[in-house]
Coordinates of C-alpha atoms in Angstrom, one line a residue:
M1 CA 103.6 -35.7 102.5
C2 CA 105.5 -32.9 101.2
G3 CA 107.4 -33.0 104.7
A4 CA 108.6 -35.9 104.5
L5 CA 109.1 -35.2 100.6
A6 CA 111.4 -32.3 101.6
R7 CA 113.4 -34.5 104.7
G8 CA 114.4 -36.8 101.7
Q9 CA 113.0 -39.7 102.7
P10 CA 112.3 -42.0 99.6
L11 CA 108.9 -41.2 97.6
K12 CA 106.8 -44.7 98.6
D13 CA 107.8 -44.9 102.0
A14 CA 106.1 -40.6 102.1
L15 CA 103.3 -42.7 99.7
R16 CA 103.4 -46.2 102.5
E17 CA 103.4 -43.4 105.4
A18 CA 101.1 -41.1 104.3
S19 CA 98.4 -43.9 103.2
G20 CA 98.4 -45.0 107.2
R21 CA 100.0 -48.1 107.2
D22 CA 102.7 -48.5 110.0
D23 CA 102.7 -45.2 110.7
P24 CA 105.0 -44.1 114.3
P25 CA 102.8 -42.7 116.8
K26 CA 101.8 -39.4 116.5
K27 CA 100.9 -37.1 119.2
K28 CA 98.0 -35.6 119.7
A29 CA 96.7 -32.8 117.7
P30 CA 95.3 -29.2 119.5
A31 CA 91.6 -29.3 120.1
A32 CA 90.0 -27.2 116.8
R33 CA 89.3 -23.9 117.9
P34 CA 84.9 -24.1 118.0
R35 CA 83.6 -22.1 114.4
R36 CA 81.9 -19.0 114.4
Q37 CA 78.7 -19.0 114.2
T38 CA 78.0 -17.5 110.2
K39 CA 74.8 -15.0 110.6
P40 CA 71.9 -15.3 108.5
Q41 CA 72.0 -13.4 105.1
A42 CA 69.9 -9.9 105.9
V43 CA 66.9 -9.9 103.9
Y44 CA 65.2 -6.8 103.3
P45 CA 61.4 -5.6 102.1
T46 CA 62.5 -3.0 99.3
P47 CA 65.8 -2.2 97.7
D48 CA 66.3 1.4 98.9
E49 CA 66.5 0.0 102.7
A50 CA 69.5 -2.4 101.5
I51 CA 71.0 0.1 99.5
A52 CA 70.9 2.7 102.5
V53 CA 72.8 -0.2 104.9
L54 CA 75.3 0.4 102.1
E55 CA 75.7 3.8 101.5
K56 CA 75.7 4.6 105.8
K57 CA 79.0 2.5 105.6
H58 CA 80.5 3.9 102.4
G59 CA 78.3 7.0 102.1
Q60 CA 76.6 8.4 98.6
T61 CA 77.0 5.8 95.7
T62 CA 78.5 7.7 92.5
A63 CA 76.5 6.1 90.2
R64 CA 73.6 3.6 90.5
W65 CA 72.4 0.2 87.9
T66 CA 69.6 -1.3 87.9
Y67 CA 68.8 -5.1 86.0
H68 CA 65.5 -6.1 84.9
D69 CA 64.1 -9.1 83.7
T70 CA 62.0 -10.1 80.7
A71 CA 58.8 -8.5 82.2
G72 CA 61.2 -4.9 83.0
E73 CA 60.8 -5.8 86.9
S74 CA 63.1 -4.9 89.1
V75 CA 65.7 -8.2 90.1
G76 CA 69.2 -6.3 90.8
F77 CA 70.9 -3.2 91.7
V78 CA 75.0 -2.6 91.2
L79 CA 76.3 0.3 93.1
R80 CA 79.1 2.0 92.6
W81 CA 80.7 4.7 94.8
D82 CA 84.7 6.5 93.0
P83 CA 87.6 7.1 95.0
Q84 CA 86.6 10.6 96.1
A85 CA 82.8 9.7 97.4
S86 CA 84.1 6.1 99.2
G87 CA 88.0 7.4 100.6
Q88 CA 88.4 3.9 99.7
G89 CA 89.2 3.3 96.2
K90 CA 86.4 2.2 93.8
I91 CA 84.0 0.6 95.5
I92 CA 81.0 -2.3 93.7
R93 CA 78.6 -3.6 95.3
P94 CA 75.4 -5.5 94.5
V95 CA 71.7 -5.9 95.4
S96 CA 70.1 -8.1 94.4
H97 CA 66.0 -9.4 94.8
N98 CA 65.1 -13.3 95.8
G99 CA 62.0 -15.0 96.7
D100 CA 61.3 -13.0 99.8
G101 CA 62.6 -9.4 99.4
W102 CA 66.6 -8.1 98.2
M103 CA 69.6 -8.9 100.3
I104 CA 73.0 -7.4 99.8
G105 CA 74.5 -9.7 97.5
G106 CA 75.2 -10.8 93.8
M107 CA 71.8 -11.9 91.8
P108 CA 71.3 -15.6 91.7
Q109 CA 71.8 -17.9 88.3
P110 CA 71.8 -17.4 85.4
R111 CA 71.6 -13.5 85.8
P112 CA 69.7 -11.4 83.2
L113 CA 71.5 -8.9 80.7
Y114 CA 71.8 -5.4 81.4
R115 CA 69.1 -3.3 79.9
L116 CA 67.6 -6.5 79.0
P117 CA 64.2 -5.1 77.8
D118 CA 65.8 -3.1 75.4
L119 CA 67.6 -6.4 73.7
A120 CA 64.4 -8.1 72.1
D121 CA 63.5 -5.9 69.2
A122 CA 66.9 -4.5 68.2
E123 CA 68.9 -6.8 65.3
Q124 CA 72.4 -5.9 66.1
I125 CA 73.9 -5.6 70.4
F126 CA 76.8 -4.7 71.1
V127 CA 78.4 -5.6 74.1
V128 CA 80.9 -4.2 76.2
E129 CA 82.4 -4.7 79.6
G130 CA 81.1 -2.9 82.6
E131 CA 77.6 -1.2 82.9
K132 CA 78.9 2.5 82.4
A133 CA 80.1 1.7 79.2
A134 CA 77.1 0.5 78.6
E135 CA 75.5 3.5 79.1
A136 CA 77.9 5.3 77.2
G137 CA 77.1 3.5 74.6
R138 CA 72.9 5.0 74.3
I139 CA 74.4 8.6 73.4
W140 CA 74.0 7.3 69.6
N141 CA 70.9 4.7 70.6
L142 CA 73.0 2.0 69.9
A143 CA 71.4 -1.5 71.9
T144 CA 74.5 -1.7 74.3
T145 CA 74.9 -4.2 77.2
T146 CA 76.8 -6.3 79.6
S147 CA 76.9 -8.9 82.0
P148 CA 76.7 -8.7 85.7
H149 CA 79.3 -8.8 88.4
G150 CA 82.4 -8.1 87.0
S151 CA 84.9 -9.4 83.5
K152 CA 85.4 -13.6 85.1
S153 CA 81.3 -13.8 85.1
A154 CA 80.5 -13.8 81.6
A155 CA 79.6 -18.2 82.2
K156 CA 76.9 -16.9 84.7
A157 CA 74.7 -14.7 82.5
D158 CA 71.9 -15.9 80.3
W159 CA 73.0 -14.9 76.7
S160 CA 69.9 -16.8 75.1
P161 CA 68.5 -13.6 73.8
L162 CA 71.0 -12.5 71.8
A163 CA 70.6 -16.0 70.0
G164 CA 70.2 -15.6 66.1
K165 CA 71.2 -11.7 66.5
R166 CA 74.2 -9.8 65.0
V167 CA 76.3 -9.4 68.3
V168 CA 79.7 -6.8 68.5
I169 CA 81.9 -7.5 71.5
L170 CA 84.0 -3.8 72.3
P171 CA 86.8 -5.3 74.6
D172 CA 88.4 -3.0 77.3
N173 CA 92.1 -1.9 76.0
D174 CA 93.6 -4.7 78.0
A175 CA 94.4 -7.9 78.4
A176 CA 91.4 -8.3 80.8
G177 CA 89.0 -6.5 78.2
E178 CA 90.3 -8.9 75.8
R179 CA 90.2 -12.9 78.3
Y180 CA 86.6 -10.9 78.8
A181 CA 85.8 -10.9 74.9
A182 CA 86.6 -14.3 74.3
D183 CA 84.6 -15.6 77.3
V184 CA 82.0 -13.6 75.5
A185 CA 82.4 -15.0 72.5
A186 CA 82.3 -18.6 74.0
Q187 CA 79.1 -18.5 75.1
L188 CA 77.5 -17.0 72.2
S189 CA 78.9 -20.2 70.5
R190 CA 76.7 -22.0 72.7
Q191 CA 73.2 -19.8 71.4
T192 CA 70.4 -21.5 69.2
P193 CA 70.1 -20.1 66.8
R194 CA 73.5 -19.3 66.8
P195 CA 74.4 -15.4 66.6
E196 CA 76.9 -13.5 64.5
V197 CA 79.6 -12.7 66.4
R198 CA 82.5 -9.6 65.6
V199 CA 84.9 -8.0 67.3
I200 CA 85.8 -4.1 67.2
R201 CA 88.7 -2.8 68.8
L202 CA 88.4 0.9 69.9
A203 CA 91.9 1.7 69.7
E204 CA 92.4 0.7 66.4
L205 CA 89.8 3.0 65.7
W206 CA 90.7 5.4 67.9
P207 CA 95.1 5.2 69.0
H208 CA 94.8 7.4 71.9
L209 CA 92.4 5.1 74.4
P210 CA 93.9 4.5 77.2
K211 CA 95.3 1.7 78.7
A212 CA 92.6 -0.6 80.2
G213 CA 90.2 2.7 78.2
D214 CA 86.6 1.4 77.1
L215 CA 83.7 3.7 75.8
A216 CA 82.7 5.4 78.5
D217 CA 86.9 6.9 78.4
L218 CA 86.9 7.2 74.8
V219 CA 83.3 9.7 75.1
E220 CA 84.7 11.8 77.7
L221 CA 88.2 12.3 76.1
K222 CA 86.2 14.2 73.1
D223 CA 83.8 17.4 72.9
D224 CA 80.4 17.3 71.8
D225 CA 80.9 17.6 68.2
E226 CA 83.6 14.6 68.4
V227 CA 81.2 12.5 69.9
A228 CA 78.7 13.1 67.4
D229 CA 80.9 12.0 65.0
M230 CA 81.9 8.4 66.7
G231 CA 78.0 7.6 66.4
N232 CA 78.6 7.3 62.6
V233 CA 82.2 5.7 62.6
F234 CA 80.3 3.2 65.1
K235 CA 77.4 2.3 62.5
T236 CA 80.1 2.3 60.1
K237 CA 82.2 0.3 61.3
A238 CA 79.9 -2.0 62.3
T239 CA 77.7 -3.1 59.5
S240 CA 81.3 -3.1 57.1
V241 CA 82.6 -5.6 59.4
F242 CA 80.0 -8.1 59.2
M243 CA 80.1 -7.5 55.5
E244 CA 83.2 -8.0 55.3
N245 CA 83.8 -11.9 56.0
P246 CA 80.4 -12.2 56.3
D247 CA 80.4 -16.1 56.8
L248 CA 83.3 -15.8 58.8
P249 CA 82.2 -16.5 62.9
V250 CA 85.1 -14.6 65.1
E251 CA 86.5 -17.3 67.4
P252 CA 87.5 -16.5 70.8
P253 CA 91.6 -16.1 71.2
V254 CA 93.5 -19.4 72.4
E255 CA 95.8 -17.7 74.7
A256 CA 99.4 -19.4 74.3
Y257 CA 100.4 -22.5 76.6
Q258 CA 102.3 -21.7 79.7
T259 CA 104.8 -24.9 79.9
F260 CA 104.1 -26.3 84.1
P261 CA 105.9 -24.9 87.3
I262 CA 107.9 -27.2 88.2
D263 CA 109.6 -25.0 90.3
A264 CA 106.4 -24.1 92.1
M265 CA 106.4 -28.1 93.3
P266 CA 108.6 -29.9 96.2
E267 CA 111.9 -31.3 96.0
P268 CA 112.5 -33.9 95.1
A269 CA 109.2 -34.2 93.6
A270 CA 110.6 -31.2 91.2
A271 CA 113.3 -33.0 89.6
F272 CA 111.7 -36.4 88.9
V273 CA 109.0 -34.4 86.9
R274 CA 111.8 -32.5 85.3
E275 CA 114.2 -35.3 84.6
G276 CA 110.9 -37.6 83.7
S277 CA 110.1 -35.8 80.9
E278 CA 113.6 -35.0 79.8
A279 CA 114.4 -38.8 79.6
I280 CA 111.1 -39.7 78.2
G281 CA 110.7 -36.6 75.6
C282 CA 107.7 -35.1 77.1
D283 CA 106.1 -31.9 78.3
P284 CA 106.8 -31.8 81.9
A285 CA 102.6 -31.4 82.2
Y286 CA 102.4 -35.5 81.5
I287 CA 104.0 -36.2 84.6
A288 CA 103.5 -33.4 86.9
L289 CA 99.3 -33.9 87.0
P290 CA 99.5 -37.5 87.4
L291 CA 102.5 -36.9 90.1
L292 CA 100.3 -34.6 91.8
T293 CA 97.3 -36.6 92.0
V294 CA 99.4 -39.4 93.9
L295 CA 100.5 -36.8 96.1
A296 CA 97.8 -35.5 97.4
S297 CA 96.0 -39.1 97.5
A298 CA 98.4 -39.9 99.8
I299 CA 97.3 -37.1 102.2
G300 CA 93.8 -38.5 101.0
N301 CA 91.2 -37.0 103.8
T302 CA 93.3 -36.7 106.6
R303 CA 94.1 -32.8 106.2
R304 CA 91.7 -30.3 105.3
L305 CA 93.1 -26.9 103.9
R306 CA 90.5 -24.0 106.2
I307 CA 89.9 -21.4 103.5
K308 CA 88.1 -19.4 106.2
N309 CA 86.1 -19.7 109.6
G310 CA 83.5 -22.7 108.1
W311 CA 84.8 -23.3 104.8
E312 CA 87.0 -26.1 104.7
E313 CA 88.5 -27.8 101.3
L314 CA 90.5 -32.0 100.9
P315 CA 93.4 -31.8 98.5
I316 CA 90.9 -33.5 96.2
L317 CA 92.7 -33.1 92.4
W318 CA 90.9 -34.3 88.9
A319 CA 93.7 -34.1 86.4
A320 CA 93.3 -35.0 83.0
V321 CA 96.5 -35.1 80.3
V322 CA 95.2 -34.1 77.3
G323 CA 97.2 -34.9 73.2
E324 CA 96.9 -37.2 70.5
S325 CA 97.5 -40.5 70.4
G326 CA 101.5 -40.9 69.8
T327 CA 102.5 -37.3 72.2
M328 CA 103.9 -39.9 75.3
K329 CA 100.6 -39.9 76.9
T330 CA 101.0 -43.7 78.3
P331 CA 104.7 -43.4 79.0
A332 CA 104.3 -40.4 81.6
F333 CA 101.5 -41.4 82.9
R334 CA 103.6 -45.1 84.2
L335 CA 106.2 -42.9 85.5
A336 CA 104.1 -41.3 87.5
Q337 CA 102.1 -43.9 88.6
K338 CA 105.2 -46.4 89.8
P339 CA 105.5 -45.7 93.5
L340 CA 101.7 -45.9 94.1
R341 CA 101.5 -49.0 92.4
E342 CA 104.3 -50.4 94.1
V343 CA 102.7 -49.1 97.8
Q344 CA 99.3 -51.0 96.1
A345 CA 100.9 -54.5 95.0
E346 CA 103.0 -54.6 98.6
M347 CA 99.1 -54.4 100.1
F348 CA 97.9 -57.1 97.7
K349 CA 100.5 -59.3 99.0
R350 CA 99.9 -58.0 102.7
Y351 CA 95.9 -58.9 102.3
G352 CA 96.6 -62.4 101.1
K353 CA 98.8 -63.7 104.0
D354 CA 95.9 -62.3 105.9
K355 CA 93.8 -64.2 103.7
A356 CA 95.4 -67.3 103.9
A357 CA 95.7 -67.3 107.2
F358 CA 92.4 -66.8 107.8
E359 CA 91.4 -69.8 105.3
A360 CA 93.2 -71.8 108.3
E361 CA 91.3 -69.8 111.5
K362 CA 88.1 -70.6 109.6
L363 CA 89.0 -74.2 108.9
K364 CA 89.5 -74.9 112.7
H365 CA 86.5 -72.3 113.4
D366 CA 84.0 -74.9 111.2
N367 CA 85.8 -77.7 112.8
T368 CA 85.1 -76.5 116.2
L369 CA 81.2 -75.4 115.1
R370 CA 80.3 -78.6 114.2
H371 CA 81.9 -80.1 117.4
W372 CA 79.6 -77.6 119.3
K373 CA 76.6 -78.5 117.0
R374 CA 76.9 -81.7 118.4
A375 CA 77.1 -81.3 122.3
P376 CA 75.6 -77.3 122.7
E377 CA 77.2 -76.2 125.8
G378 CA 77.9 -72.4 126.1
E379 CA 78.2 -69.4 123.1
P380 CA 79.1 -71.3 120.1
P381 CA 82.8 -70.2 119.1
E382 CA 83.0 -66.9 117.0
S383 CA 83.3 -66.5 113.7
P384 CA 86.6 -65.3 112.5
A385 CA 86.5 -61.8 110.9
E386 CA 87.6 -61.8 107.2
P387 CA 89.7 -59.5 106.0
T388 CA 89.9 -56.9 103.5
P389 CA 92.1 -55.7 100.9
A390 CA 93.7 -52.1 101.7
R391 CA 93.5 -49.7 98.3
C392 CA 95.4 -46.8 97.5
L393 CA 94.6 -46.7 93.8
V394 CA 91.8 -48.4 91.9
A395 CA 90.9 -48.7 87.7
D396 CA 87.3 -49.0 87.5
T397 CA 85.1 -46.4 86.5
T398 CA 81.4 -47.8 88.0
I399 CA 80.7 -46.8 90.9
E400 CA 78.9 -50.6 91.8
A401 CA 82.5 -51.0 92.4
L402 CA 84.1 -48.3 93.8
V403 CA 82.0 -47.7 96.5
P404 CA 82.8 -51.3 99.0
I405 CA 86.2 -50.0 98.3
L406 CA 85.5 -46.5 99.5
K407 CA 83.3 -48.8 102.9
D408 CA 86.8 -50.3 103.5
N409 CA 88.6 -47.5 102.6
P410 CA 87.6 -44.5 103.8
R411 CA 90.7 -42.3 103.7
G412 CA 89.4 -41.8 99.8
V413 CA 91.3 -43.7 97.2
L414 CA 93.2 -42.7 93.3
L415 CA 91.6 -43.8 90.0
A416 CA 94.2 -43.8 87.8
V417 CA 93.6 -45.2 83.9
D418 CA 95.6 -44.6 81.0
E419 CA 92.1 -43.3 78.9
L420 CA 89.5 -41.2 80.9
A421 CA 87.2 -42.3 77.9
G422 CA 85.5 -44.8 80.1
W423 CA 85.1 -42.5 83.1
F424 CA 83.7 -39.9 80.9
K425 CA 81.2 -42.6 79.6
S426 CA 80.2 -44.2 82.7
F427 CA 78.1 -41.1 83.8
D428 CA 74.9 -41.9 81.6
R429 CA 75.0 -46.0 82.2
Y430 CA 71.7 -45.7 83.6
S431 CA 70.0 -42.7 82.0
G432 CA 70.2 -44.0 78.4
G433 CA 73.1 -41.8 76.7
S434 CA 71.1 -38.7 78.3
G435 CA 73.5 -37.8 81.1
G436 CA 73.0 -37.2 84.7
A437 CA 73.1 -40.5 86.3
D438 CA 76.3 -41.4 87.9
V439 CA 78.2 -38.4 87.4
A440 CA 75.5 -37.1 90.5
Y441 CA 77.7 -39.2 92.3
W442 CA 80.8 -38.2 91.1
L443 CA 80.5 -34.5 92.0
S444 CA 79.5 -35.8 95.6
L445 CA 82.5 -38.0 95.6
F446 CA 84.6 -34.6 94.4
N447 CA 83.0 -32.8 97.9
A448 CA 83.3 -35.6 99.8
E449 CA 79.8 -35.6 100.6
P450 CA 77.7 -38.9 102.0
L451 CA 77.0 -41.0 99.3
I452 CA 73.7 -43.1 99.0
I453 CA 73.9 -46.1 96.6
D454 CA 70.4 -47.4 96.2
R455 CA 69.8 -49.3 92.3
K456 CA 66.7 -50.9 91.9
T457 CA 68.4 -54.5 90.9
G458 CA 71.1 -56.4 91.6
M459 CA 72.7 -53.3 94.6
R460 CA 71.4 -53.7 98.2
V461 CA 71.8 -49.5 99.6
T462 CA 74.6 -48.6 100.7
H463 CA 76.1 -45.9 102.3
V464 CA 79.7 -44.0 102.3
E465 CA 80.8 -40.9 104.0
G466 CA 83.4 -38.7 104.5
T467 CA 85.9 -39.9 101.4
G468 CA 86.9 -39.0 98.4
V469 CA 88.0 -40.2 95.3
W470 CA 91.1 -39.1 92.9
V471 CA 90.9 -38.8 89.5
C472 CA 94.2 -38.4 86.9
G473 CA 95.1 -39.9 83.2
G474 CA 94.6 -38.8 80.1
V475 CA 92.0 -38.6 77.1
Q476 CA 92.6 -37.5 73.8
P477 CA 90.6 -34.0 72.3
G478 CA 88.0 -35.5 70.5
V479 CA 87.2 -37.4 73.4
L480 CA 87.1 -33.9 76.1
K481 CA 85.4 -32.2 74.1
Q482 CA 82.3 -34.7 73.8
A483 CA 82.6 -35.1 77.3
L484 CA 82.2 -31.8 78.2
G485 CA 79.2 -30.8 76.7
V486 CA 76.8 -28.0 77.4
Q487 CA 75.2 -30.7 80.9
N488 CA 78.9 -31.0 82.1
L489 CA 79.9 -27.4 82.0
E490 CA 76.9 -26.0 83.9
N491 CA 76.5 -29.1 86.6
G492 CA 80.2 -27.6 87.2
L493 CA 82.2 -31.0 86.4
A494 CA 84.2 -29.3 83.6
S495 CA 85.1 -26.6 86.6
R496 CA 86.6 -29.7 88.4
L497 CA 88.9 -30.9 86.1
L498 CA 92.8 -29.8 86.3
V499 CA 93.3 -30.0 82.7
A500 CA 97.0 -29.2 80.4
M501 CA 97.3 -29.5 76.5
P502 CA 100.8 -29.3 75.8
P503 CA 101.2 -28.4 72.2
R504 CA 102.8 -31.5 70.0
R505 CA 106.3 -31.8 70.2
P506 CA 108.0 -32.4 66.7
S507 CA 109.4 -36.1 66.2
G508 CA 112.7 -37.0 65.8
G509 CA 114.1 -36.1 69.6
Q510 CA 116.7 -37.0 71.0
R511 CA 115.5 -39.2 74.4
Q512 CA 118.1 -39.2 77.6
K513 CA 118.5 -43.0 78.7
S514 CA 118.4 -41.8 82.0
N515 CA 115.9 -43.3 84.6
P516 CA 114.9 -41.3 86.8
L517 CA 112.9 -43.7 88.6
R518 CA 116.2 -45.4 89.4
R519 CA 118.3 -42.2 90.1
H520 CA 115.3 -40.5 91.9
G521 CA 112.8 -43.6 93.0
P522 CA 113.9 -43.5 96.5
H523 CA 114.1 -39.8 96.7
C524 CA 110.7 -39.0 94.6

């Protein structure tokens, strides 16, 4: 597909080529190399044996931190080698417990917080980034904790032990620290009862804190007397920050909107997005996201991206453009989808001709069959095969409607709807509104996994394998917030969505009169 665009081939022709219709003969692909067999994960009877394997490779650990469950039993370790110890730069490796023993790897989700047993009786808890910083907080007898396995794993930890408590987040002195603080605040906001959350930035109290510095760095910069005084500063600040704003919860900071990277798209798709957004007067993301799904669905399941041996991904995209009414979502969506809709229209015309030819053949067959029944001789005449319409585009969000289409179009189809509200509502059609019914089928379709449908009424067992569904459309912020509740955050639906919410543009701007389809339509 991208090669066709790069050659300047018309987009509609490129889509038709990618849809598998009227393809020129292709050279036989070279035989795939046999996949390397993945060795099973080693399991050790004790954590010391697993740690010994790592120390044999990296040398003696510089630090070792233990994670416990609520009963105080060890469930995981985080090991650290400083550059002078490893000779390779800082190294962090986890060792975790599973049902059969201990393995080298991260703890299963949801992961326990660091020093979990100490948190139960604490009314006020300090959250830092990293075990080393958490240990530094113990100098002042603070109940200090962190989530395991890095600053990007806050959502994979169990934050419920902090429900109803006072929580102070102490972010590292850099952008990554602020992101971690925002992630932690977001996780805490979902707990019941909701904890009181505040953020104290160490650099505001101690301006000489280095870039990316944390609590442990602060301790190392001070002498013993200064370190002792820091404890009083912490306790005073932690008390005042709640009293100054007793009813003001700290919301995670919202990052500034970044314009869609149009230049990352191949030409002439980039020019199509650029000129289309200027013509309509909308943000480029309103056109770019639907166009990406169009191009990806045209590739279908004919190509896979090999991440590494044993790990391959289809180019399946689910894109949602978020915006209020009047933000030009619909005109932009129609513009991006028009080339594919024209391809689908041609497919329906072809089906109409095939259907008419079938009806004529069926009449001949029925007449021949009647004569054969009067004087049976030999085999009965063979029935003509009824054609099915080729599909690259659908609008019905129900699984029952999709499955027959996917059986006839194993390459996959694009679900393109102006408003995704109906798609979200279809997830719990058979669960009494509690969720979890059709959403499981959709998650399987995202991964092109085998799909078996067995409704109790009105539908026979249907099996579809190796195909997927691409999704794109618009959605209003309130609908998206309601759809992406806790369940759809935990089951992975939210992480599969490519979402853009451009800021609303001021009304009254001058739109361009040029039509990008007229200019680039034949070439994108």
